[in-house]
Amino acid sequence: MDKFYITTPIYYPSGRFHIGTAYTTVVADTVKRYKTLRGYDTYLLTGTDEHGQKIQTVAENNNITPQEHVDKMADMAKELWAKMHIQYDDFIRTTEDRHTKIVQKIFEYFLEKGDIYKGYYEGMYCVPCETYFTKTQLVDGKCPDCGREVKPMKEEAYFFNMKKYSERLLKLYETSDFITPEFRKTEMINNFIKPGLEDLCVSRTSFDWGIPVKSDPRHIVYVWLDALTNYITALGYLSDDDTLFKKYWPADLQIVGKDIARFHLIYWPIFLMALDLPLPKKILVHNWIMMKDGKMSKSKGNVVYPELLMDRYGLDATRYFLLREMPVVQDGVFSPEGFVERFNFDLCNDLGNLLNRTVSMVNKYFEGKVPTYVGKVNDVDEELEEYTRKQIKLVEEHLERFEFAQSLQELWNIVSRTNKYIDETTPWALEKEGETLKLQACMNYLIENLRKIAIMLIPYMPDTANSILKQIGITDDELKTWESMEKNDKIPETTKVIEKGEPLFMRLNVEEEIEYIKNGMKQ
Ligand code: MSP
């Protein structure tokens, strides 16, 4: 069985997670479910990035120790992922021994090799971002990332010799396609590699919430060397038991947001080269979820927490919106109007109605028993079959390329086409005219397409997929596999359609719900 190892970034546990943070995890979970469905032995890693000055400050402000703070936050993260049915296999915390010990080993190894050397760090420092900037990087004299004040700082520090690996990295960029989308690669080459890579500062003495350098404990390992290595320490790299590491490394897909692309596309491959380890097969860089008035921020009162949507509209509607509306390669905008519209149109009208109409017709005309495949009998049967086959390929191709929005769009084209098929075949007229064979074909095609739609929905909206399969009476696991979509004559004669299924989604009152979401954003 082929393996597929997926990672999310490890999240800073500084505050509650909003839909932006949840987005990366939902994407990872969707890929995990898809690859599992395709027969891979999958492994999904997520976790929390618990060290650094910012965490220390947040804890101090709350009058608790950093450890107490991160414990609480890691629990909160796990609760959220449980609520969102995220099927992660491991949750790594950078304060765990299994991580800190190995980070220390890696640091010493780099020191011995001469990849890490001691020097002085000088620059303009942004405390909340924990990042030094050169004067030219500042925007109006302020932090280019968060726009806040920066201050000049100088400290003794260890550096990683990035320059040494710069050529090798460039070669790697030229010869492999491990970066998706492609334009991120060009961005890295033009903005960072060609102008000359700066060595990376990998230790700090200005605060102590971090992993001490074994041979020089006044220093703590600075955040990116600590954070990035989670992807291998979680698998037991350099530990007494490295079975998982041997099995799953290199990662097949590492998912990161655009703000941390530089760290994952430059420093991470270089650390791996320095460790003589194979590089991840694919790093997917996604854009951001924005609001109409820019970034989400508490001060603007425009933050959307996943609970706000999930608790009222359900997990699957939330997942659907995130995956359908947020293109990976450009920023997506969240708006309450957009959410309610997608809910009513795509989920209620298109998908929900198709299921309702079909189930009630099979009940009315055939006492709930799905007629067996009788061939292409109606004028449009052939076309529907062909169209569906073609669309399934597109859904799959986009999904394989991690183009979730396009994949869902193609899937919804099948939903619309199938709804149109009802209007074209007019089953109510076929019944009146006593055209039993045509009516049988029609019902069989409808159920068959719903079965396929449900299978393709498994990675995206697992609960909805299951309830569709249940309502159309598909219990046999063999009829729920991706491969089973290839043939049309799958449904056994005796399949019983459940009599009155719960509607998948209830139509929303547009004004009321827009108001509800807007109010929730202010809290
Ligand atoms: N701790 C680092 C990652 C270390 S990985 C070795 C970090 N954490 S974070 O909590 O700030 O961000 C985690 C992820 O959430 C990043 O991939 C980031 O891009 C993503 N997002 C944060 N806000 C987002 C949106 N508004 N939209 C989409 N993704 C967003 O960075």
XYZ file of C-alpha atoms and ligand atoms in Angstrom:
554
model
C 0.000 0.000 0.000
C 1.394 3.402 -0.954
C 1.729 5.919 1.834
C 0.718 9.547 1.854
C 2.050 11.861 4.563
C 0.336 15.246 4.913
C 1.257 18.080 7.258
C -0.375 21.332 8.306
C 1.674 24.174 9.755
C 1.851 24.020 13.512
C -0.269 26.880 14.779
C 0.764 29.589 17.197
C -1.356 29.095 20.278
C -1.647 32.797 20.979
C -5.397 33.162 20.589
C -8.538 31.444 19.342
C -8.318 30.014 15.841
C -10.380 31.799 13.186
C -11.604 30.439 9.862
C -8.280 31.381 8.276
C -6.387 28.973 10.506
C -9.120 26.397 10.217
C -8.887 26.632 6.436
C -5.407 25.050 6.235
C -6.557 22.211 8.452
C -9.759 21.610 6.487
C -7.714 21.472 3.284
C -5.352 18.940 4.865
C -8.251 16.853 6.137
C -9.893 16.874 2.702
C -6.706 15.605 1.085
C -6.328 12.960 3.785
C -9.877 11.704 3.223
C -9.414 11.707 -0.541
C -6.143 9.798 -0.424
C -7.598 7.311 2.054
C -10.514 6.779 -0.301
C -8.013 6.118 -3.086
C -6.386 3.375 -1.070
C -3.364 5.138 0.406
C -2.015 4.553 3.880
C -2.363 8.162 5.000
C -0.852 10.026 7.918
C -1.897 13.544 8.853
C 0.132 15.616 11.257
C -0.905 18.857 12.886
C 0.098 20.584 16.104
C 1.052 23.742 17.927
C 4.142 25.949 17.745
C 4.474 26.806 21.407
C 7.713 28.684 21.912
C 8.737 32.291 21.474
C 8.509 35.698 22.969
C 4.963 36.352 21.859
C 3.625 33.316 23.736
C 5.636 34.321 26.796
C 4.130 37.812 26.683
C 0.558 36.572 26.195
C 0.977 34.251 29.193
C 2.425 37.038 31.335
C -0.490 39.278 30.432
C -2.857 36.554 31.615
C -0.870 36.033 34.832
C -0.113 32.414 34.063
C 3.072 30.589 33.139
C 3.809 30.013 29.444
C 3.433 26.273 30.045
C -0.019 26.728 31.585
C -0.971 28.938 28.680
C 0.141 26.533 25.957
C -1.443 23.555 27.736
C -4.755 25.334 27.727
C -4.404 26.390 24.114
C -3.338 22.968 22.869
C -6.487 21.544 24.494
C -8.529 24.212 22.799
C -6.991 23.364 19.430
C -7.690 19.661 19.910
C -11.277 20.409 20.886
C -11.792 22.497 17.771
C -10.326 19.852 15.481
C -12.491 17.198 17.138
C -15.536 19.351 16.562
C -14.528 19.801 12.941
C -13.999 16.021 12.570
C -10.391 16.526 11.509
C -8.888 13.076 11.104
C -5.373 13.845 12.263
C -3.096 10.966 13.194
C -0.771 12.899 15.452
C -0.718 16.251 17.192
C 2.766 17.522 17.909
C 3.501 20.187 20.503
C 6.903 21.798 20.318
C 7.157 21.764 24.113
C 7.070 17.969 24.194
C 10.258 16.072 25.047
C 10.051 14.051 21.868
C 10.499 17.318 19.988
C 12.833 19.383 22.192
C 15.426 16.615 22.606
C 15.714 16.067 18.878
C 15.876 19.795 18.114
C 18.846 19.973 20.503
C 20.500 17.063 18.723
C 19.949 18.638 15.323
C 21.376 21.952 16.536
C 24.533 20.279 17.875
C 24.899 18.330 14.652
C 24.737 21.523 12.596
C 27.294 23.137 14.932
C 29.690 20.236 14.524
C 29.257 20.308 10.757
C 29.990 24.011 10.688
C 26.577 24.860 9.265
C 25.831 26.865 12.386
C 28.276 29.533 13.620
C 28.222 32.192 16.334
C 27.965 35.891 15.504
C 25.988 39.030 16.266
C 22.543 39.848 15.193
C 21.609 43.405 14.520
C 18.476 44.814 12.998
C 15.048 46.279 13.450
C 12.995 43.880 15.521
C 9.230 43.423 15.550
C 8.237 41.865 18.869
C 4.795 40.505 17.912
C 6.172 38.908 14.731
C 9.407 37.833 16.419
C 11.252 38.877 13.294
C 14.183 41.080 12.533
C 13.988 43.247 9.448
C 16.587 45.233 7.569
C 15.831 48.939 7.290
C 14.964 48.543 3.608
C 12.390 45.894 4.351
C 10.397 48.203 6.627
C 7.265 49.865 5.315
C 7.053 53.493 6.468
C 9.532 52.580 9.177
C 7.145 49.911 10.520
C 6.930 46.131 10.412
C 6.147 45.025 6.832
C 4.049 42.114 8.110
C 1.893 43.612 10.832
C 2.470 47.354 10.496
C 3.480 47.811 14.118
C 6.478 49.645 15.623
C 9.910 48.006 15.334
C 12.942 48.714 17.503
C 16.711 48.487 16.854
C 18.275 45.475 18.597
C 21.661 43.732 18.709
C 22.452 40.421 20.344
C 24.940 37.579 20.258
C 23.413 34.785 18.256
C 23.999 31.636 16.275
C 23.486 31.674 12.543
C 22.765 29.034 9.992
C 24.933 29.284 6.898
C 22.219 29.493 4.260
C 24.598 30.831 1.607
C 26.415 27.507 1.552
C 23.268 25.816 0.210
C 22.015 28.558 -2.056
C 23.320 27.025 -5.312
C 22.003 23.594 -4.444
C 18.603 25.065 -3.687
C 18.503 26.863 -7.014
C 19.387 23.618 -8.810
C 16.652 21.866 -6.949
C 14.169 24.532 -8.001
C 15.204 24.053 -11.614
C 14.986 20.295 -11.610
C 11.926 19.515 -9.536
C 8.340 20.594 -9.215
C 7.920 20.376 -5.476
C 6.320 23.808 -5.255
C 2.645 24.438 -6.052
C 1.580 26.863 -7.419
C 4.522 27.439 -9.724
C 4.558 31.235 -9.349
C 5.646 30.892 -5.717
C 8.882 29.376 -6.947
C 9.585 32.352 -9.209
C 8.760 34.639 -6.315
C 11.311 32.894 -4.083
C 14.019 32.946 -6.739
C 13.543 36.612 -7.613
C 12.892 38.002 -4.156
C 15.210 35.948 -1.971
C 17.615 33.592 -3.699
C 18.928 35.716 -6.577
C 19.531 38.843 -4.419
C 21.615 36.565 -2.158
C 20.354 34.503 0.751
C 20.932 35.965 4.183
C 22.163 33.581 6.832
C 19.372 32.747 9.236
C 19.589 33.587 12.898
C 18.776 30.412 14.801
C 19.203 31.394 18.450
C 18.137 34.108 20.869
C 19.250 35.305 24.262
C 16.605 38.002 24.711
C 13.936 35.686 26.143
C 13.912 32.210 27.584
C 10.671 30.498 26.551
C 12.221 28.037 24.134
C 14.561 25.086 23.766
C 18.016 25.753 25.277
C 21.038 25.102 23.063
C 22.658 22.067 24.680
C 26.259 23.294 24.512
C 25.416 26.942 25.266
C 22.192 27.100 27.309
C 22.195 30.889 27.537
C 20.856 30.670 24.008
C 17.529 29.250 23.069
C 16.823 27.794 19.655
C 15.102 30.436 17.630
C 11.721 29.802 16.308
C 12.067 28.481 12.710
C 14.640 25.799 13.392
C 12.486 24.725 16.326
C 9.212 24.938 14.406
C 10.052 23.436 11.015
C 11.665 20.322 12.423
C 8.308 19.278 13.942
C 7.510 17.552 10.662
C 10.245 14.997 11.308
C 10.468 14.893 15.103
C 6.798 13.893 15.219
C 7.716 10.806 13.211
C 10.488 9.892 15.630
C 13.458 11.083 13.566
C 16.719 10.461 15.512
C 14.742 8.914 18.366
C 14.851 5.364 19.730
C 11.888 4.445 17.598
C 11.964 5.854 14.094
C 9.568 3.388 12.506
C 7.119 6.077 11.499
C 9.891 8.231 10.123
C 11.159 5.394 7.968
C 7.676 4.679 6.784
C 6.336 8.161 6.080
C 9.211 10.536 5.330
C 9.474 12.307 2.885
C 6.165 14.088 3.245
C 3.918 13.826 0.227
C 2.138 17.094 0.851
C 2.978 19.984 3.148
C 0.347 22.691 3.248
C 1.260 26.250 4.209
C -0.198 29.738 3.925
C 1.495 32.367 1.771
C 2.935 34.245 4.761
C 5.091 31.285 5.720
C 6.017 30.253 2.182
C 9.555 31.654 2.468
C 10.316 29.540 5.523
C 8.997 26.357 3.941
C 10.343 26.873 0.436
C 13.830 28.079 1.358
C 14.889 27.312 4.927
C 13.094 23.998 5.247
C 14.615 22.377 2.130
C 18.017 23.702 3.195
C 17.720 22.222 6.704
C 16.766 18.930 5.097
C 19.722 19.078 2.694
C 21.989 19.774 5.642
C 20.566 16.714 7.375
C 20.966 14.671 4.202
C 17.298 13.900 4.156
C 14.978 13.649 1.168
C 12.834 16.701 0.502
C 9.035 16.803 0.630
C 7.425 15.813 -2.623
C 5.058 18.741 -2.692
C 4.607 21.975 -0.804
C 1.267 23.613 -1.410
C 1.153 27.334 -0.752
C -2.336 28.729 -0.393
C -3.558 32.286 -0.300
C -5.584 33.903 2.413
C -9.160 34.358 3.450
C -9.723 38.088 3.595
C -12.630 40.220 4.670
C -14.160 43.031 2.633
C -12.133 45.487 4.719
C -8.849 43.610 4.593
C -7.295 41.188 7.067
C -9.312 39.666 9.877
C -8.529 41.391 13.128
C -10.109 41.674 16.514
C -9.736 45.446 16.516
C -11.697 45.719 13.266
C -14.402 43.449 14.680
C -14.417 41.329 11.547
C -13.119 37.993 12.802
C -15.080 34.881 11.863
C -14.554 31.901 14.144
C -15.430 28.507 12.724
C -17.865 27.850 15.591
C -20.041 30.778 14.520
C -20.758 29.044 11.206
C -20.575 25.430 12.325
C -22.936 25.744 15.273
C -25.667 27.310 13.190
C -25.192 25.934 9.683
C -23.370 22.698 10.305
C -19.831 21.510 9.761
C -20.298 20.451 6.152
C -21.746 23.772 5.033
C -18.751 25.464 6.640
C -16.300 23.099 4.985
C -18.094 23.512 1.673
C -17.892 27.272 1.817
C -14.210 27.337 2.709
C -13.234 24.895 -0.001
C -15.568 26.236 -2.683
C -15.055 29.922 -2.155
C -11.363 30.197 -1.319
C -9.192 29.739 -4.376
C -5.778 28.369 -3.498
C -3.881 30.662 -5.839
C -5.449 33.977 -4.926
C -7.049 35.513 -1.877
C -10.698 34.741 -1.266
C -13.125 37.086 0.422
C -15.457 35.939 3.132
C -18.789 37.705 3.224
C -21.937 36.757 5.133
C -23.891 37.382 1.904
C -21.671 34.961 0.002
C -22.037 32.318 2.671
C -25.829 32.494 2.810
C -26.080 32.557 -0.966
C -23.929 29.463 -1.429
C -25.886 27.713 1.292
C -29.250 28.441 -0.331
C -28.260 27.957 -3.956
C -25.651 25.236 -3.995
C -26.581 23.207 -0.974
C -30.364 23.636 -0.678
C -31.553 24.239 -4.224
C -29.083 22.188 -6.195
C -27.936 19.302 -4.054
C -30.742 19.084 -1.498
C -33.478 19.280 -4.115
C -31.905 16.689 -6.354
C -31.885 14.234 -3.495
C -35.413 15.087 -2.325
C -36.977 14.927 -5.744
C -35.257 11.670 -6.591
C -36.063 9.915 -3.348
C -39.690 10.928 -3.479
C -40.076 9.838 -7.098
C -38.527 6.434 -6.464
C -40.927 6.085 -3.578
C -43.917 7.202 -5.586
C -43.260 5.238 -8.751
C -41.453 2.153 -7.491
C -42.366 1.876 -3.818
C -38.904 2.921 -2.817
C -37.115 0.162 -4.730
C -34.477 1.412 -7.130
C -34.986 -0.141 -10.567
C -32.016 -2.045 -11.877
C -29.984 -0.755 -14.848
C -31.960 -1.195 -18.027
C -29.597 0.558 -20.441
C -29.732 3.867 -22.252
C -33.416 4.164 -22.920
C -34.290 7.848 -22.822
C -32.982 10.223 -25.493
C -30.717 11.978 -23.010
C -29.411 8.918 -21.134
C -26.358 8.534 -23.299
C -25.480 12.190 -22.989
C -25.957 12.208 -19.219
C -23.760 9.150 -18.851
C -21.023 10.608 -21.030
C -21.199 13.987 -19.355
C -20.979 12.468 -15.898
C -17.997 10.348 -16.878
C -16.193 13.374 -18.258
C -17.009 15.462 -15.207
C -15.796 12.807 -12.763
C -12.436 12.983 -14.504
C -12.349 16.748 -14.092
C -13.320 16.575 -10.413
C -10.519 14.081 -9.914
C -7.916 15.979 -11.909
C -8.538 19.185 -10.007
C -8.485 17.367 -6.700
C -5.200 15.685 -7.608
C -3.809 19.155 -8.251
C -5.304 20.457 -4.997
C -7.604 22.843 -6.855
C -10.506 22.388 -4.509
C -12.739 25.231 -5.688
C -12.557 24.123 -9.309
C -13.053 20.514 -8.353
C -16.219 21.379 -6.426
C -17.417 23.540 -9.267
C -17.128 20.612 -11.678
C -18.897 18.408 -9.166
C -21.743 20.896 -8.906
C -21.981 20.907 -12.691
C -22.947 17.244 -12.380
C -25.552 18.158 -9.770
C -27.045 20.782 -12.101
C -26.908 18.505 -15.120
C -28.682 15.783 -13.172
C -31.390 18.201 -12.055
C -31.798 19.211 -15.671
C -32.103 15.548 -16.599
C -35.272 15.353 -14.498
C -36.780 18.271 -16.391
C -35.765 16.713 -19.702
C -37.113 13.242 -19.065
C -40.254 14.444 -17.235
C -40.752 11.287 -15.175
C -44.279 12.382 -14.179
C -45.253 12.296 -17.866
C -43.529 8.950 -18.399
C -45.600 7.561 -15.557
C -48.834 8.871 -17.054
C -47.968 7.465 -20.461
C -47.147 4.080 -18.985
C -43.525 4.258 -20.202
C -42.261 1.950 -17.456
C -38.931 1.084 -19.032
C -38.075 4.731 -19.586
C -39.142 5.542 -16.073
C -36.977 2.733 -14.721
C -33.979 4.005 -16.643
C -34.601 7.509 -15.429
C -34.776 6.546 -11.748
C -31.750 4.319 -12.076
C -29.732 7.113 -13.648
C -30.780 9.548 -10.956
C -29.861 7.256 -8.096
C -26.654 6.279 -9.833
C -25.620 9.900 -10.271
C -26.478 10.668 -6.660
C -24.307 7.744 -5.624
C -21.414 9.138 -7.641
C -21.961 12.642 -6.347
C -21.931 11.294 -2.790
C -18.682 9.401 -3.356
C -16.992 12.521 -4.690
C -18.328 14.439 -1.711
C -16.711 12.088 0.826
C -13.455 14.073 1.081
C -15.199 17.441 1.124
C -18.383 16.897 3.111
C -18.195 13.495 4.757
C -21.423 13.687 6.754
C -23.465 14.865 3.789
C -21.959 12.150 1.621
C -22.987 9.553 4.165
C -26.483 10.824 4.528
C -26.997 10.826 0.775
C -25.725 7.265 0.528
C -28.001 6.261 3.374
C -31.049 7.921 1.860
C -30.531 6.256 -1.501
C -30.090 2.925 0.230
C -26.423 2.282 -0.569
C -25.042 0.170 2.245
C -22.533 -1.990 0.433
C -19.003 -0.596 0.926
C -18.037 -1.693 -2.550
C -20.529 0.781 -3.929
C -18.865 3.596 -2.031
C -15.401 3.389 -3.544
C -13.958 5.873 -6.014
C -13.269 3.047 -8.453
C -16.904 1.951 -8.339
C -17.819 5.137 -10.199
C -16.392 3.712 -13.397
C -19.350 1.484 -14.147
C -22.987 2.319 -14.428
C -24.748 -0.940 -13.716
C -23.717 -1.120 -10.099
C -26.872 -0.686 -8.107
C -28.464 -3.997 -7.150
C -32.154 -4.443 -7.827
C -33.253 -4.773 -4.268
C -31.760 -1.508 -3.043
C -34.344 0.137 -0.868
C -34.648 3.884 -0.787
C -35.321 5.186 2.673
C -38.839 6.513 2.809
C -38.669 10.027 4.041
C -35.172 11.336 4.486
C -34.337 14.420 6.501
C -33.662 17.333 4.153
C -29.885 17.792 3.895
C -30.057 21.576 4.244
C -32.946 23.841 5.227
C -33.336 27.017 3.221
C -32.094 30.095 5.081
C -33.821 33.410 5.452
C -31.296 35.624 3.695
C -31.645 38.859 5.678
C -31.898 37.195 9.059
C -28.850 35.035 8.556
C -26.694 37.803 7.147
C -27.559 39.792 10.239
C -26.770 36.798 12.442
C -23.303 36.291 10.961
C -22.542 40.016 11.055
C -23.447 40.180 14.725
C -21.373 37.093 15.475
C -18.350 38.698 13.853
C -18.454 41.588 16.276
C -18.179 39.360 19.332
N 3.626 28.813 13.762
C 3.742 29.243 12.421
C 3.884 28.083 11.474
C 5.029 27.177 11.759
S 5.039 25.812 10.707
C 6.468 25.064 10.976
C 2.521 30.066 12.032
N 1.431 29.898 12.754
S 0.053 30.710 12.541
O -0.843 30.212 13.538
O 0.303 32.101 12.568
O -0.476 30.411 11.106
C -0.775 29.108 10.727
C -1.342 29.014 9.341
O -2.592 29.694 9.243
C -0.446 29.593 8.270
O -0.344 28.692 7.188
C -1.175 30.836 7.834
O -0.940 31.185 6.508
C -2.615 30.398 8.034
N -3.518 31.522 8.098
C -3.574 32.515 9.040
N -4.527 33.407 8.667
C -5.095 33.021 7.494
C -6.128 33.499 6.691
N -6.783 34.609 6.969
N -6.454 32.768 5.610
C -5.845 31.569 5.314
N -4.866 31.102 6.044
C -4.437 31.832 7.105
O 2.610 30.816 11.075
